[in-house]
Short mmCIF file of C-alpha atoms in Angstrom, two decimals:
data_model
loop_
_atom_site.label_atom_id
_atom_site.label_comp_id
_atom_site.label_asym_id
_atom_site.label_seq_id
_atom_site.Cartn_x
_atom_site.Cartn_y
_atom_site.Cartn_z
CA MET A 213 46.56 57.42 119.96
CA ALA A 214 43.53 56.50 117.88
CA LEU A 215 41.26 54.04 118.64
CA ASP A 216 40.84 50.80 116.92
CA LYS A 217 37.04 49.42 116.22
CA THR A 218 37.21 47.73 119.45
CA GLY A 219 38.09 50.95 121.24
CA ILE A 220 35.07 52.99 119.99
CA ALA A 221 33.19 49.84 120.42
CA LYS A 222 34.27 49.59 123.77
CA ARG A 223 33.42 53.11 124.64
CA ILE A 224 30.12 53.11 122.99
CA ALA A 225 29.16 50.09 125.17
CA GLN A 226 29.84 52.47 128.16
CA GLU A 227 26.60 54.44 127.00
CA LEU A 228 24.59 51.48 127.59
CA GLN A 229 22.11 51.61 130.87
CA ASP A 230 20.57 48.78 132.61
CA GLY A 231 17.05 47.69 131.38
CA TRP A 232 17.79 48.85 127.85
CA TYR A 233 16.46 47.09 124.50
CA VAL A 234 19.22 48.21 122.23
CA ASN A 235 19.59 47.67 118.52
CA LEU A 236 23.27 47.48 116.84
CA GLY A 237 23.87 47.52 113.37
CA ILE A 238 25.92 45.95 111.23
CA GLY A 239 30.36 46.65 111.57
CA ILE A 240 31.53 48.36 114.55
CA PRO A 241 28.09 48.50 116.56
CA THR A 242 27.86 44.72 116.50
CA LEU A 243 31.03 44.57 118.53
CA VAL A 244 29.40 46.64 121.41
CA ALA A 245 27.84 43.47 122.39
CA ASN A 246 31.09 42.17 123.78
CA TYR A 247 31.29 45.01 125.82
CA ILE A 248 28.65 45.24 128.38
CA PRO A 249 29.51 46.62 131.36
CA GLU A 250 29.31 44.40 134.51
CA GLY A 251 26.18 44.74 136.38
CA ILE A 252 24.18 45.60 134.09
CA GLU A 253 21.26 44.04 131.97
CA VAL A 254 20.65 45.05 128.38
CA GLU A 255 18.84 43.19 125.51
CA PHE A 256 19.54 43.01 121.87
CA GLN A 257 16.93 43.13 119.34
CA SER A 258 17.65 42.62 115.55
CA GLU A 259 15.28 43.97 113.25
CA ASN A 260 14.93 41.08 111.50
CA GLY A 261 12.72 39.61 114.50
CA VAL A 262 14.34 38.76 117.40
CA LEU A 263 14.71 40.26 120.73
CA GLY A 264 17.20 38.46 123.36
CA MET A 265 20.30 38.11 121.20
CA GLY A 266 23.15 35.95 122.56
CA PRO A 267 26.30 35.24 120.94
CA PHE A 268 27.17 33.22 117.95
CA PRO A 269 26.88 29.56 117.55
CA PHE A 270 29.53 27.12 118.36
CA GLU A 271 30.88 25.15 115.53
CA GLY A 272 28.14 22.42 114.12
CA GLU A 273 25.10 24.32 116.09
CA GLU A 274 24.07 26.84 113.54
CA ASP A 275 20.49 27.08 112.83
CA PRO A 276 19.96 28.33 109.17
CA ASP A 277 16.59 29.54 110.89
CA LEU A 278 18.35 32.09 113.30
CA ILE A 279 20.48 34.88 112.21
CA ASN A 280 20.87 38.90 112.58
CA ALA A 281 20.21 41.04 110.20
CA GLY A 282 23.60 40.89 109.29
CA LYS A 283 22.63 37.30 108.06
CA GLN A 284 24.77 35.82 110.53
CA THR A 285 24.01 32.58 112.44
CA ILE A 286 23.21 33.59 115.75
CA THR A 287 22.07 32.18 119.45
CA THR A 288 19.01 33.39 121.65
CA ARG A 289 19.41 34.15 125.26
CA ALA A 290 16.84 32.64 127.94
CA GLY A 291 13.88 34.84 127.65
CA ALA A 292 14.48 35.84 124.05
CA SER A 293 11.36 36.50 121.72
CA PHE A 294 10.69 36.13 117.95
CA PHE A 295 8.19 37.81 115.96
CA ASP A 296 7.52 39.26 112.18
CA SER A 297 8.99 42.49 110.57
CA ALA A 298 5.87 44.60 110.66
CA MET A 299 6.20 43.94 115.08
CA SER A 300 9.99 44.46 114.86
CA PHE A 301 9.69 47.97 113.48
CA ALA A 302 6.30 48.63 115.63
CA MET A 303 9.20 48.07 118.50
CA ILE A 304 11.61 50.66 116.64
CA ARG A 305 8.93 52.96 115.29
CA GLY A 306 6.85 53.17 118.52
CA GLN A 307 10.19 53.95 120.79
CA HIS A 308 10.25 50.34 122.61
CA VAL A 309 13.93 50.43 121.76
CA GLN A 310 15.38 52.60 123.84
CA LEU A 311 19.31 52.89 121.92
CA THR A 312 20.58 52.34 118.42
CA VAL A 313 23.95 52.35 117.63
CA LEU A 314 24.57 52.57 113.66
CA GLY A 315 27.62 53.07 111.32
CA ALA A 316 27.59 56.46 109.12
CA MET A 317 29.56 57.32 105.78
CA GLU A 318 28.77 61.03 107.05
CA VAL A 319 27.17 63.15 109.94
CA SER A 320 26.09 66.94 110.18
CA GLN A 321 26.17 69.20 113.09
CA ASN A 322 22.43 69.63 112.64
CA GLY A 323 22.06 65.67 113.41
CA ASP A 324 21.55 64.72 109.94
CA ILE A 325 23.13 60.89 108.73
CA ALA A 326 24.17 59.54 105.38
CA ASN A 327 25.13 56.08 105.12
CA TRP A 328 23.44 54.36 102.60
CA LYS A 329 23.85 55.82 99.10
CA ILE A 330 26.84 56.76 97.49
CA PRO A 331 25.90 58.20 93.82
CA GLY A 332 27.43 56.62 90.72
CA LYS A 333 27.90 53.35 92.94
CA MET A 334 25.78 49.77 93.32
CA VAL A 335 23.02 51.01 95.71
CA LYS A 336 22.46 48.36 98.15
CA GLY A 337 19.58 49.87 100.02
CA MET A 338 18.63 51.30 103.28
CA GLY A 339 17.04 48.15 104.64
CA GLY A 340 16.01 49.06 108.22
CA ALA A 341 18.45 52.30 108.74
CA MET A 342 15.67 55.00 107.68
CA ASP A 343 12.99 53.62 110.14
CA LEU A 344 15.59 52.99 113.15
CA VAL A 345 16.91 56.66 112.38
CA ALA A 346 13.72 58.46 111.98
CA SER A 347 12.40 56.98 115.68
CA ALA A 348 14.91 56.12 117.59
CA GLU A 349 14.96 58.37 120.67
CA ASN A 350 18.68 57.76 121.15
CA ILE A 351 21.29 57.35 118.38
CA ILE A 352 24.82 57.02 118.55
CA VAL A 353 26.99 56.77 115.45
CA ALA A 354 30.25 55.03 115.32
CA MET A 355 32.10 55.63 112.79
CA MET A 356 35.37 56.93 111.14
CA HIS A 357 36.29 60.48 111.47
CA SER A 358 38.05 61.08 108.12
CA ASN A 359 37.39 58.90 105.12
CA LYS A 360 40.70 57.21 103.27
CA ALA A 361 40.99 60.15 101.42
CA GLY A 362 41.70 62.11 105.03
CA GLU A 363 38.45 63.87 104.24
CA SER A 364 36.63 64.47 107.20
CA LYS A 365 33.34 62.72 107.41
CA ILE A 366 31.90 65.23 110.73
CA LEU A 367 30.89 68.02 108.30
CA LYS A 368 28.49 71.56 108.37
CA ALA A 369 26.24 69.69 106.01
CA CYS A 370 25.97 66.14 104.55
CA THR A 371 27.10 65.75 101.06
CA LEU A 372 26.01 62.46 100.37
CA PRO A 373 22.17 61.35 99.85
CA LEU A 374 20.44 61.40 103.51
CA THR A 375 19.23 58.50 105.78
CA GLY A 376 17.67 60.91 108.22
CA VAL A 377 17.37 64.70 109.04
CA GLY A 378 18.13 65.98 112.64
CA CYS A 379 18.44 62.95 114.37
CA VAL A 380 22.19 62.01 115.68
CA LYS A 381 22.26 62.91 119.23
CA LYS A 382 25.91 61.67 119.69
CA VAL A 383 29.04 60.06 117.70
CA VAL A 384 31.64 58.26 118.85
CA THR A 385 34.68 58.02 116.44
CA GLU A 386 38.74 56.96 116.78
CA LEU A 387 39.48 60.29 118.09
CA ALA A 388 36.39 61.80 119.62
CA VAL A 389 33.28 61.35 121.52
CA MET A 390 31.23 64.74 120.26
CA GLU A 391 27.62 65.73 121.11
CA ILE A 392 25.47 67.06 118.86
CA LYS A 393 23.03 69.69 119.99
CA GLU A 394 21.87 73.31 118.96
CA GLY A 395 23.02 72.73 115.55
CA LYS A 396 26.65 72.05 116.59
CA PHE A 397 29.30 69.40 117.48
CA HIS A 398 30.31 69.74 121.50
CA LEU A 399 33.53 67.72 121.88
CA LEU A 400 32.98 65.75 125.00
CA GLU A 401 35.79 63.58 125.33
CA ARG A 402 38.94 62.87 123.30
CA ALA A 403 40.69 59.36 122.58
CA PRO A 404 43.94 58.73 125.15
CA GLY A 405 46.84 60.42 123.63
CA VAL A 406 44.82 62.73 121.02
CA SER A 407 44.93 65.86 121.14
CA VAL A 408 42.42 68.47 121.04
CA GLU A 409 44.16 70.05 117.70
CA GLU A 410 43.90 66.91 115.86
CA ILE A 411 40.56 67.12 116.48
CA ILE A 412 39.84 70.38 115.64
CA ALA A 413 41.65 69.74 112.43
CA LYS A 414 39.77 66.72 111.42
CA THR A 415 36.31 68.23 112.17
CA GLU A 416 34.98 70.14 109.06
CA GLY A 417 31.72 71.05 111.13
CA ASP A 418 31.35 73.83 113.86
CA LEU A 419 32.95 72.52 116.89
CA ILE A 420 32.33 73.98 120.49
CA VAL A 421 35.58 72.71 122.83
CA PRO A 422 35.72 73.23 126.41
CA ASP A 423 38.61 74.37 127.98
CA PHE A 424 39.29 71.18 129.25
CA VAL A 425 38.73 67.73 127.56
CA PRO A 426 39.12 64.33 129.24
CA GLU A 427 40.47 61.59 127.99
CA MET A 428 38.09 58.57 127.37
CA GLN A 429 38.46 56.09 130.09
CA LEU A 430 38.21 52.74 128.40
CA MET B 294 -11.84 23.20 104.45
CA ASN B 295 -9.13 21.29 102.53
CA LYS B 296 -6.22 23.57 100.94
CA VAL B 297 -3.68 20.86 100.43
CA VAL B 298 -2.37 20.50 97.25
CA LYS B 299 -0.01 18.16 95.54
CA ASP B 300 3.06 19.69 94.85
CA PRO B 301 4.74 23.13 93.79
CA ALA B 302 3.33 22.65 90.12
CA GLN B 303 -0.08 22.72 91.37
CA ALA B 304 0.20 25.25 94.25
CA LEU B 305 1.81 27.70 91.54
CA ASN B 306 -0.72 27.46 88.85
CA GLY B 307 -2.27 30.51 87.39
CA ILE B 308 0.66 32.33 87.88
CA GLN B 309 1.54 34.24 84.28
CA ASP B 310 3.42 36.86 83.04
CA GLY B 311 3.62 40.55 84.47
CA MET B 312 2.16 39.63 87.89
CA THR B 313 3.09 41.36 90.77
CA LEU B 314 4.29 38.46 93.39
CA MET B 315 5.20 38.78 97.16
CA VAL B 316 7.96 36.03 98.34
CA GLY B 317 8.77 36.00 102.07
CA GLY B 318 12.10 35.75 103.71
CA PHE B 319 14.65 37.85 105.16
CA GLY B 320 17.97 37.15 102.77
CA LEU B 321 17.98 33.68 102.46
CA CYS B 322 16.17 32.34 105.82
CA GLY B 323 12.71 31.59 105.03
CA ILE B 324 12.29 31.72 101.87
CA PRO B 325 10.08 29.36 99.96
CA GLU B 326 12.55 27.50 97.86
CA ASN B 327 10.38 24.92 96.76
CA SER B 328 8.12 27.32 94.82
CA ILE B 329 10.95 29.50 93.74
CA ALA B 330 12.52 26.42 91.71
CA GLN B 331 8.97 25.56 90.28
CA LEU B 332 9.17 29.55 89.03
CA VAL B 333 12.17 29.03 87.40
CA LYS B 334 10.88 25.97 85.62
CA MET B 335 7.30 27.47 84.29
CA GLY B 336 9.49 30.18 82.75
CA VAL B 337 7.01 33.05 83.81
CA LYS B 338 8.32 36.63 82.93
CA ASN B 339 7.90 40.42 83.51
CA LEU B 340 7.15 39.76 87.10
CA THR B 341 7.46 42.12 89.79
CA CYS B 342 8.80 41.15 92.70
CA ILE B 343 7.87 42.19 96.34
CA SER B 344 10.63 40.62 98.59
CA ASN B 345 12.50 42.50 101.36
CA ASN B 346 15.88 40.95 99.35
CA ALA B 347 16.75 39.77 96.06
CA GLY B 348 18.72 36.26 96.96
CA VAL B 349 22.45 35.57 95.85
CA ASP B 350 23.46 34.77 92.40
CA ASP B 351 22.84 30.81 92.65
CA PHE B 352 20.15 30.97 95.33
CA GLY B 353 16.67 32.26 96.38
CA LEU B 354 14.99 35.11 93.90
CA GLY B 355 18.82 35.39 92.13
CA LEU B 356 17.53 32.17 90.35
CA LEU B 357 14.53 34.13 89.02
CA LEU B 358 17.44 36.99 87.95
CA GLN B 359 19.50 34.59 86.23
CA GLY B 360 16.32 33.74 83.68
CA LYS B 361 15.75 37.37 83.40
CA GLN B 362 12.26 36.47 84.57
CA VAL B 363 12.19 39.61 86.88
CA LYS B 364 11.03 42.65 85.71
CA LYS B 365 10.94 44.60 88.80
CA MET B 366 11.78 44.48 92.48
CA ILE B 367 10.44 45.98 95.31
CA SER B 368 13.10 45.50 98.00
CA SER B 369 14.91 47.19 101.20
CA TYR B 370 18.61 45.71 100.62
CA VAL B 371 19.57 44.11 97.35
CA GLY B 372 23.04 43.61 98.23
CA GLU B 373 25.05 40.30 97.65
CA ASN B 374 23.78 39.88 94.17
CA ASP B 375 26.18 40.42 91.30
CA GLU B 376 23.75 39.80 88.57
CA PHE B 377 21.08 41.97 89.90
CA GLU B 378 23.87 44.41 89.89
CA ARG B 379 24.63 44.22 86.45
CA GLN B 380 20.79 44.24 85.15
CA MET B 381 19.95 47.27 87.25
CA LEU B 382 22.87 49.34 86.27
CA SER B 383 22.14 48.42 82.51
CA GLY B 384 18.49 49.44 83.03
CA GLU B 385 17.01 45.76 82.42
CA LEU B 386 15.87 45.86 85.88
CA GLU B 387 13.54 48.40 87.57
CA VAL B 388 14.00 48.51 91.54
CA ASP B 389 12.28 50.45 94.07
CA LEU B 390 13.92 50.32 97.58
CA ILE B 391 12.00 50.95 100.46
CA PRO B 392 12.83 51.13 104.22
CA GLN B 393 12.35 48.21 105.54
CA GLY B 394 9.95 48.91 108.38
CA SER B 395 7.98 50.81 105.72
CA LEU B 396 7.90 47.57 103.49
CA ALA B 397 6.74 45.00 106.20
CA GLU B 398 3.83 47.74 107.05
CA ARG B 399 2.95 48.06 103.76
CA CYS B 400 2.44 44.74 103.25
CA ARG B 401 0.70 44.21 106.37
CA ALA B 402 -1.73 47.28 105.42
CA GLY B 403 -2.27 45.72 102.20
CA GLY B 404 -3.84 42.63 103.78
CA ALA B 405 -5.45 44.36 106.70
CA GLY B 406 -7.53 46.78 104.55
CA ILE B 407 -5.65 50.13 105.26
CA PRO B 408 -4.62 51.81 102.12
CA ALA B 409 -2.33 54.03 103.38
CA PHE B 410 -0.68 55.11 106.66
CA PHE B 411 1.79 57.80 107.70
CA THR B 412 5.26 57.16 108.90
CA PRO B 413 8.27 59.04 109.95
CA ALA B 414 10.69 57.07 108.37
CA GLY B 415 12.37 58.44 104.86
CA TYR B 416 11.32 62.11 105.87
CA GLY B 417 13.90 64.35 104.81
CA THR B 418 15.68 62.03 101.81
CA GLU B 419 14.96 60.71 98.36
CA VAL B 420 12.39 58.18 99.66
CA ALA B 421 10.02 61.23 100.52
CA GLU B 422 9.81 62.65 96.91
CA GLY B 423 6.33 63.16 95.60
CA LYS B 424 4.96 61.89 99.02
CA GLU B 425 2.50 63.70 101.44
CA VAL B 426 4.00 65.08 104.50
CA ARG B 427 2.12 65.59 107.80
CA ILE B 428 3.08 66.64 111.28
CA PHE B 429 1.99 64.71 114.09
CA ASN B 430 2.66 65.41 117.58
CA GLY B 431 5.44 68.05 116.22
CA LYS B 432 7.21 65.42 114.14
CA PRO B 433 6.75 65.38 110.36
CA HIS B 434 5.82 61.96 108.73
CA ILE B 435 5.36 61.00 104.84
CA LEU B 436 2.14 58.91 103.32
CA GLU B 437 3.24 55.60 102.29
CA SER B 438 0.93 53.49 100.37
CA ALA B 439 -0.48 49.69 101.21
CA LEU B 440 0.58 46.92 98.72
CA THR B 441 -1.03 43.41 97.63
CA ALA B 442 0.01 41.06 95.33
CA ASP B 443 -1.50 38.54 92.32
CA PHE B 444 -0.22 36.04 94.51
CA ALA B 445 1.63 35.76 97.73
CA ILE B 446 4.55 33.17 98.37
CA VAL B 447 5.18 32.28 101.69
CA LYS B 448 7.39 29.60 104.12
CA ALA B 449 6.65 27.75 107.48
CA TRP B 450 7.72 25.37 109.36
CA LYS B 451 4.66 23.80 110.08
CA GLY B 452 1.11 24.07 108.85
CA ASP B 453 -1.68 22.04 108.85
CA THR B 454 -4.80 21.11 105.98
CA GLU B 455 -6.76 24.37 106.97
CA GLY B 456 -3.87 26.43 106.44
CA ASN B 457 -2.59 27.52 109.56
CA LEU B 458 1.07 28.45 109.91
CA ILE B 459 3.68 28.38 112.33
CA TYR B 460 7.07 29.50 111.77
CA LYS B 461 10.36 28.77 112.98
CA ALA B 462 12.61 31.62 114.59
CA THR B 463 13.66 34.25 112.21
CA ALA B 464 12.68 32.55 109.55
CA ARG B 465 9.01 33.95 110.34
CA ASN B 466 10.34 37.70 109.36
CA PHE B 467 7.74 39.24 106.04
CA ASN B 468 6.10 35.83 105.78
CA PRO B 469 3.21 36.49 107.99
CA MET B 470 2.40 39.94 106.45
CA MET B 471 2.90 38.82 102.85
CA ALA B 472 0.06 35.84 103.86
CA MET B 473 -2.35 38.60 104.58
CA ALA B 474 -1.29 40.84 101.37
CA GLY B 475 -1.97 38.10 98.86
CA LYS B 476 -5.14 37.86 96.67
CA ILE B 477 -3.74 34.08 96.33
CA THR B 478 -1.68 32.94 99.15
CA ILE B 479 0.27 29.94 98.47
CA ALA B 480 2.43 28.49 101.75
CA GLU B 481 4.75 25.84 101.33
CA VAL B 482 5.99 24.23 104.76
CA GLU B 483 8.11 21.83 106.25
CA GLU B 484 5.83 19.41 107.76
CA LEU B 485 2.38 19.27 106.85
CA VAL B 486 -0.13 17.63 109.64
CA PRO B 487 -3.72 17.09 109.71
CA ALA B 488 -6.36 20.07 111.15
CA GLY B 489 -5.96 19.89 114.43
CA THR B 490 -2.84 18.42 115.22
CA LEU B 491 -1.47 21.90 115.92
CA ASP B 492 -2.26 23.84 119.12
CA PRO B 493 -4.68 26.86 118.21
CA ASN B 494 -2.95 28.78 120.67
CA GLN B 495 0.40 28.84 118.91
CA ILE B 496 -0.80 29.66 115.16
CA HIS B 497 1.06 32.74 113.85
CA THR B 498 -0.83 32.77 110.74
CA PRO B 499 -4.46 31.71 110.80
CA GLY B 500 -5.61 29.95 107.62
CA ILE B 501 -8.08 32.63 106.19
CA PHE B 502 -4.79 33.85 104.71
CA VAL B 503 -4.00 30.92 102.97
CA GLN B 504 -5.67 29.76 100.02
CA ARG B 505 -2.90 26.39 98.98
CA ILE B 506 -0.62 24.50 100.91
CA PHE B 507 1.70 22.01 100.64
CA GLN B 508 4.54 20.33 101.92
CA GLY B 509 8.03 20.75 99.92
CA GLN B 510 9.79 18.33 98.92
CA LYS B 511 13.40 19.34 100.15
CA PHE B 512 14.87 22.41 102.07
CA GLU B 513 18.45 23.53 101.42
CA LYS B 514 18.52 26.12 103.65
CA ARG B 515 21.46 27.95 102.95
CA ILE B 516 23.10 29.96 105.43
CA GLU B 517 24.51 33.20 104.18
CA GLN B 518 26.93 34.34 106.73
CA ARG B 519 27.92 31.25 108.90
CA THR B 520 29.48 32.73 111.60
CA VAL B 521 30.57 30.92 115.14
CA ARG B 522 32.55 30.98 117.84
CA SER B 523 35.20 28.00 118.70
CA LYS B 524 34.62 26.26 121.74
CA GLN B 525 38.10 26.26 122.63
#
């Protein structure tokens, strides 16, 4: 069975390592915070100026001065800090943040990512995505394998305007975990019950498939 | 040096048609509400606004868009605003979209006397079109220039009569860099106190960057995405 959004978030959460500072994008990436593996400590950075984000506030305890990059009300954990936007992106550009998780419309086999603009549609802007993908050492993309028309979003080359080039290292979809290296996708894991054939059929980019592809352990 | 003015009208005196303004805030968080209301009242037009976002239809910079007071927006993200979309698609409004980190650093650079800098953000994308590319440590970077403004309008939590500012939580965002980059910087604060009241160790924006300061009469502080969990 293909994973749902929660499943994708759970699988990505397994990539977290103790002591990491992590930036989570809007959408599926935000859910990753709910599944931090036991025994490890990570701190979440939000590019609007907070380190040490906690859960959403209880009703009645919202503070309009305390939001995340998705403009949602949040809380902070003990040890949190606030800073301005220039310092926030110094953390990102300066590679002090160990992992960035974000969504994408398309990813290509050389690690390009497109996630901010569809020609002919209203352009909302790139926000911090271009800064994040250009600088993060470790980028995991959380996305669906195909679009609503059933076309693969795992491509030889992106067709949409790019957000960044040669930057994505790992992609987690509802079907598979794939690594990008040497200009190709490499299949690492498949979702429980999903066949290798289905993944191959739904991947337009070059996909290296080893003899044995383990199922994700969720 | 007493920088206190009595109200938004006095604070914004001198802002004219065609000027470039920096306006602090991220979404609706940390925006100078009282000053924006005054800009609407003044009816100044053909403004170039440098601000991370453009507000929503009926609040924040969206109010200036409603009155067609803005000629050009320089922002990183402009969703959540129907009137903005209409004016952008009809060509009435020019929009320059900039990666958020580059926008922040361009303001900081403007205030810090650094005319331009190289950043990896946007390399290989349409943001890089027409910009110089140089390789540092094996990685391509693009040249981005500093931004300054005729007036910068920022919002702080506390301020003193000398113009020293302290921000609260994530309402800090773009305010400190914009305060540095305005030829004239106006600060509206929730609480204005006499010099000597604030601890110098805790000042975020030193008063040298602020020319005029006033206490806002009312802060609505609208929440864009109220998100809560239940107590069970």
